[in-house]
């Protein structure tokens, strides 16, 4: 099973305009710093955080319990002018786990509710025998295809077009997908086989006119699964593997 934590800033919309609209550079700085701090704190427990929409972040949190999450909430409250609420759920697929996590946080109150503060609702935690599967996906030869040919903004249009197509395709087979910079995407993908993932990537290739490749990592912790996926992708890039998808598994 995969465990997902949804992290949401409490009452963020109203706070940004109270007592008057706050300076946008300050808000952008707060959001980016919060993402960095949460990545560091979840990472210390072997988790990994994706910035998603910044006021809503999604973490893969296998191995983390109630106390681990509560300590992170306390740390953020002590260092920021805002608080965060969390919902946690586990399931056979990442998409279903994030659905449960969303329901958990929504049970604690609305995103713009002035009364909601540091809700921590856990539906279920992944057991010790669970593992995490993560795919690291990128665009083949993005430098020659886009970066050195198109304008920076046009390149971004294509990169986000690919992201949207990946999000749609993977969600339909139980996965999630997040942009992680450059031409790179990371997909929590428990219970999606390499053949099914390969087919999904080929459908995105056909829709967007690019060629995608992916390393898949399976491990007990999210961070280690991501590391294994990175290694797999690097082996494809270095032509050590004659395939567009490779799986590395260190659960033994």
Coordinates of C-alpha atoms in Angstrom, one line a residue:
X1 CA 0.0 0.0 0.0
X2 CA 1.0 3.6 -0.6
X3 CA 0.4 6.3 2.1
X4 CA -0.4 9.9 1.0
X5 CA -0.5 13.0 3.1
X6 CA -2.4 16.1 1.8
X7 CA -1.0 19.3 3.4
X8 CA -3.1 22.4 3.2
X9 CA -2.4 25.9 4.5
X10 CA -5.2 26.9 6.9
X11 CA -7.4 29.9 6.0
X12 CA -4.7 31.0 3.4
X13 CA -6.9 32.9 1.0
X14 CA -8.4 35.3 3.6
X15 CA -5.0 35.7 5.3
X16 CA -3.4 36.9 2.1
X17 CA -5.8 39.9 2.0
X18 CA -6.1 40.7 5.8
X19 CA -5.9 43.4 6.9
X20 CA -5.1 44.4 3.3
X21 CA -3.6 42.6 0.3
X22 CA -0.1 41.4 1.2
X23 CA 2.8 42.0 -1.1
X24 CA 2.9 39.3 -3.8
X25 CA 6.7 38.8 -3.6
X26 CA 6.3 38.1 0.2
X27 CA 3.6 35.5 -0.5
X28 CA 5.6 33.8 -3.2
X29 CA 8.6 33.7 -0.8
X30 CA 6.5 32.2 2.0
X31 CA 5.1 29.5 -0.3
X32 CA 8.5 28.5 -1.7
X33 CA 10.1 28.5 1.8
X34 CA 7.2 26.4 3.2
X35 CA 7.7 23.8 0.4
X36 CA 11.4 23.7 1.1
X37 CA 10.9 23.2 4.8
X38 CA 8.3 20.6 4.4
X39 CA 10.5 18.7 1.9
X40 CA 13.3 18.7 4.4
X41 CA 11.1 17.6 7.3
X42 CA 9.3 14.9 5.5
X43 CA 12.6 13.9 3.9
X44 CA 14.1 13.4 7.3
X45 CA 11.5 10.6 7.8
X46 CA 12.2 9.1 4.3
X47 CA 9.1 10.8 2.7
X48 CA 8.9 13.1 -0.3
X49 CA 6.8 16.2 -0.9
X50 CA 5.4 17.5 -4.2
X51 CA 4.5 21.2 -4.3
X52 CA 1.3 20.6 -6.3
X53 CA -0.4 24.1 -5.9
X54 CA 1.9 25.4 -3.1
X55 CA -1.1 26.2 -0.8
X56 CA -1.9 22.4 -1.2
X57 CA 1.0 20.0 -1.2
X58 CA 1.0 16.3 -1.5
X59 CA 3.5 14.0 0.2
X60 CA 4.2 10.3 -0.1
X61 CA 4.6 9.4 3.6
X62 CA 5.0 5.7 4.1
X63 CA 6.7 4.9 7.4
X64 CA 5.4 8.1 9.1
X65 CA 2.9 8.0 11.9
X66 CA 0.7 10.5 13.8
X67 CA 3.5 11.8 16.0
X68 CA 5.8 12.4 13.0
X69 CA 3.1 14.5 11.3
X70 CA 2.2 16.4 14.5
X71 CA 5.9 17.3 15.0
X72 CA 6.0 18.8 11.5
X73 CA 2.8 20.8 12.2
X74 CA 4.3 22.1 15.5
X75 CA 7.5 23.1 13.7
X76 CA 5.7 25.1 11.0
X77 CA 3.5 26.9 13.6
X78 CA 6.6 27.9 15.5
X79 CA 8.3 29.4 12.4
X80 CA 5.6 30.7 10.2
X81 CA 2.7 33.2 10.4
X82 CA 0.3 30.4 9.2
X83 CA -0.6 26.9 10.2
X84 CA -1.1 23.7 8.2
X85 CA -3.7 20.9 8.3
X86 CA -3.1 17.4 7.1
X87 CA -5.1 14.4 5.9
X88 CA -3.6 11.0 5.6
X89 CA -4.8 7.9 3.8
X90 CA -3.4 4.7 2.4
X91 CA -4.6 2.5 -0.4
X92 CA -3.4 0.1 -3.1
X93 CA -3.0 3.0 -5.6
X94 CA -1.7 6.5 -5.2
X95 CA -4.8 8.0 -6.7
X96 CA -7.1 6.3 -4.3
X97 CA -4.8 7.2 -1.3
X98 CA -4.9 10.9 -2.2
X99 CA -8.7 10.7 -2.5
X100 CA -8.9 9.4 1.0
X101 CA -6.4 11.9 2.3
X102 CA -8.5 14.7 0.7
X103 CA -11.6 13.4 2.4
X104 CA -9.8 13.4 5.7
X105 CA -8.7 17.0 5.5
X106 CA -12.2 18.1 4.3
X107 CA -13.8 16.5 7.4
X108 CA -11.8 19.0 9.5
X109 CA -13.4 22.0 7.8
X110 CA -13.1 24.1 4.6
X111 CA -9.9 25.5 3.2
X112 CA -11.0 29.1 4.0
X113 CA -12.6 28.3 7.4
X114 CA -11.3 30.7 10.1
X115 CA -12.0 28.0 12.7
X116 CA -10.0 25.2 11.1
X117 CA -6.5 25.1 12.6
X118 CA -3.9 22.3 12.5
X119 CA -6.3 19.5 11.7
X120 CA -4.6 16.1 11.6
X121 CA -7.0 13.4 10.4
X122 CA -5.7 10.0 9.6
X123 CA -7.8 7.3 7.9
X124 CA -5.2 4.6 7.8
X125 CA -1.4 4.2 7.8
X126 CA 0.4 1.8 5.4
X127 CA 1.7 -1.3 7.2
X128 CA 5.3 -2.2 7.6
X129 CA 5.2 -4.7 4.7
X130 CA 4.1 -2.0 2.3
X131 CA 6.3 -0.5 -0.4
X132 CA 6.3 2.6 -2.6
X133 CA 6.6 2.6 -6.4
X134 CA 7.7 5.9 -8.0
X135 CA 8.4 6.6 -11.7
X136 CA 10.8 9.4 -12.8
X137 CA 9.8 10.4 -16.3
X138 CA 11.4 12.9 -18.7
X139 CA 11.3 14.1 -22.2
X140 CA 13.9 12.5 -24.5
X141 CA 16.4 15.0 -25.8
X142 CA 14.5 18.1 -24.5
X143 CA 17.6 20.2 -25.2
X144 CA 17.7 19.5 -28.9
X145 CA 14.0 19.4 -29.3
X146 CA 13.0 22.4 -27.3
X147 CA 15.5 24.2 -25.1
X148 CA 18.0 25.2 -27.7
X149 CA 15.4 25.7 -30.5
X150 CA 12.3 27.3 -29.0
X151 CA 11.8 30.3 -26.7
X152 CA 11.9 29.7 -23.0
X153 CA 8.2 30.3 -22.7
X154 CA 7.2 28.1 -25.7
X155 CA 9.3 25.4 -24.2
X156 CA 7.4 25.7 -20.9
X157 CA 4.1 25.5 -22.8
X158 CA 5.2 22.1 -24.2
X159 CA 6.5 20.9 -20.9
X160 CA 3.2 21.7 -19.2
X161 CA 1.2 20.2 -22.0
X162 CA 3.1 17.0 -21.4
X163 CA 2.4 17.3 -17.7
X164 CA -1.3 17.7 -18.2
X165 CA -1.4 14.7 -20.5
X166 CA 0.6 12.6 -18.0
X167 CA -1.7 13.6 -15.1
X168 CA -4.8 12.6 -17.0
X169 CA -3.4 9.3 -18.3
X170 CA -1.9 8.2 -15.0
X171 CA -4.9 9.2 -12.9
X172 CA -7.0 6.9 -15.1
X173 CA -4.8 3.9 -14.1
X174 CA -4.4 4.8 -10.4
X175 CA -1.3 7.0 -10.5
X176 CA -0.4 10.6 -9.8
X177 CA 2.1 12.8 -11.6
X178 CA 3.9 16.0 -10.5
X179 CA 6.3 18.4 -12.3
X180 CA 9.6 18.4 -10.5
X181 CA 11.6 20.9 -12.7
X182 CA 13.2 21.1 -16.1
X183 CA 11.6 18.4 -18.2
X184 CA 11.1 16.0 -15.3
X185 CA 8.0 14.5 -13.8
X186 CA 7.6 12.1 -10.9
X187 CA 4.7 9.7 -10.6
X188 CA 3.7 7.7 -7.5
X189 CA 2.5 4.6 -9.3
X190 CA 1.9 1.7 -7.0
X191 CA 0.3 -1.3 -8.7
X192 CA 1.0 0.0 -12.2
X193 CA 3.1 -2.5 -14.1
X194 CA 5.9 -1.5 -16.4
X195 CA 3.9 -2.6 -19.4
X196 CA 0.9 -0.5 -18.4
X197 CA 3.1 2.5 -17.7
X198 CA 4.9 2.1 -21.0
X199 CA 1.5 2.1 -22.8
X200 CA 0.5 5.2 -20.9
X201 CA 3.7 7.0 -21.9
X202 CA 3.2 6.0 -25.5
X203 CA -0.3 7.5 -25.5
X204 CA 1.2 10.8 -24.2
X205 CA 3.9 10.6 -26.8
X206 CA 1.2 10.4 -29.5
X207 CA -0.8 13.2 -28.1
X208 CA 2.1 15.7 -27.5
X209 CA 4.7 14.8 -30.2
X210 CA 7.5 14.0 -27.7
X211 CA 9.1 10.8 -26.6
X212 CA 9.1 9.9 -22.9
X213 CA 11.2 7.6 -20.9
X214 CA 11.0 6.5 -17.3
X215 CA 12.9 4.8 -14.5
X216 CA 10.8 3.1 -11.9
X217 CA 11.9 2.5 -8.3
X218 CA 10.3 0.3 -5.7
X219 CA 11.4 0.5 -2.1
X220 CA 10.1 0.6 1.5
X221 CA 10.5 4.4 1.7
X222 CA 9.4 7.0 -0.8
X223 CA 12.8 8.8 -0.9
X224 CA 14.6 5.5 -1.6
X225 CA 12.0 4.6 -4.3
X226 CA 12.6 8.0 -5.9
X227 CA 16.4 7.4 -5.8
X228 CA 16.0 4.0 -7.5
X229 CA 13.8 5.6 -10.2
X230 CA 16.6 8.2 -10.8
X231 CA 19.1 5.5 -11.2
X232 CA 16.9 3.7 -13.7
X233 CA 16.3 6.8 -15.8
X234 CA 20.1 7.6 -15.8
X235 CA 20.8 4.1 -17.1
X236 CA 18.3 4.7 -20.0
X237 CA 19.9 8.1 -20.7
X238 CA 23.3 6.5 -20.8
X239 CA 22.1 3.7 -23.2
X240 CA 22.8 1.0 -20.7
X241 CA 19.2 -0.2 -21.1
X242 CA 17.5 -0.7 -24.5
X243 CA 14.0 0.3 -23.4
X244 CA 11.9 3.3 -22.5
X245 CA 11.0 1.9 -19.0
X246 CA 13.1 0.1 -16.5
X247 CA 12.3 -1.0 -12.9
X248 CA 14.8 -1.2 -10.0
X249 CA 13.6 -2.8 -6.8
X250 CA 15.6 -2.9 -3.6
X251 CA 12.9 -4.5 -1.3
X252 CA 14.9 -7.7 -0.8

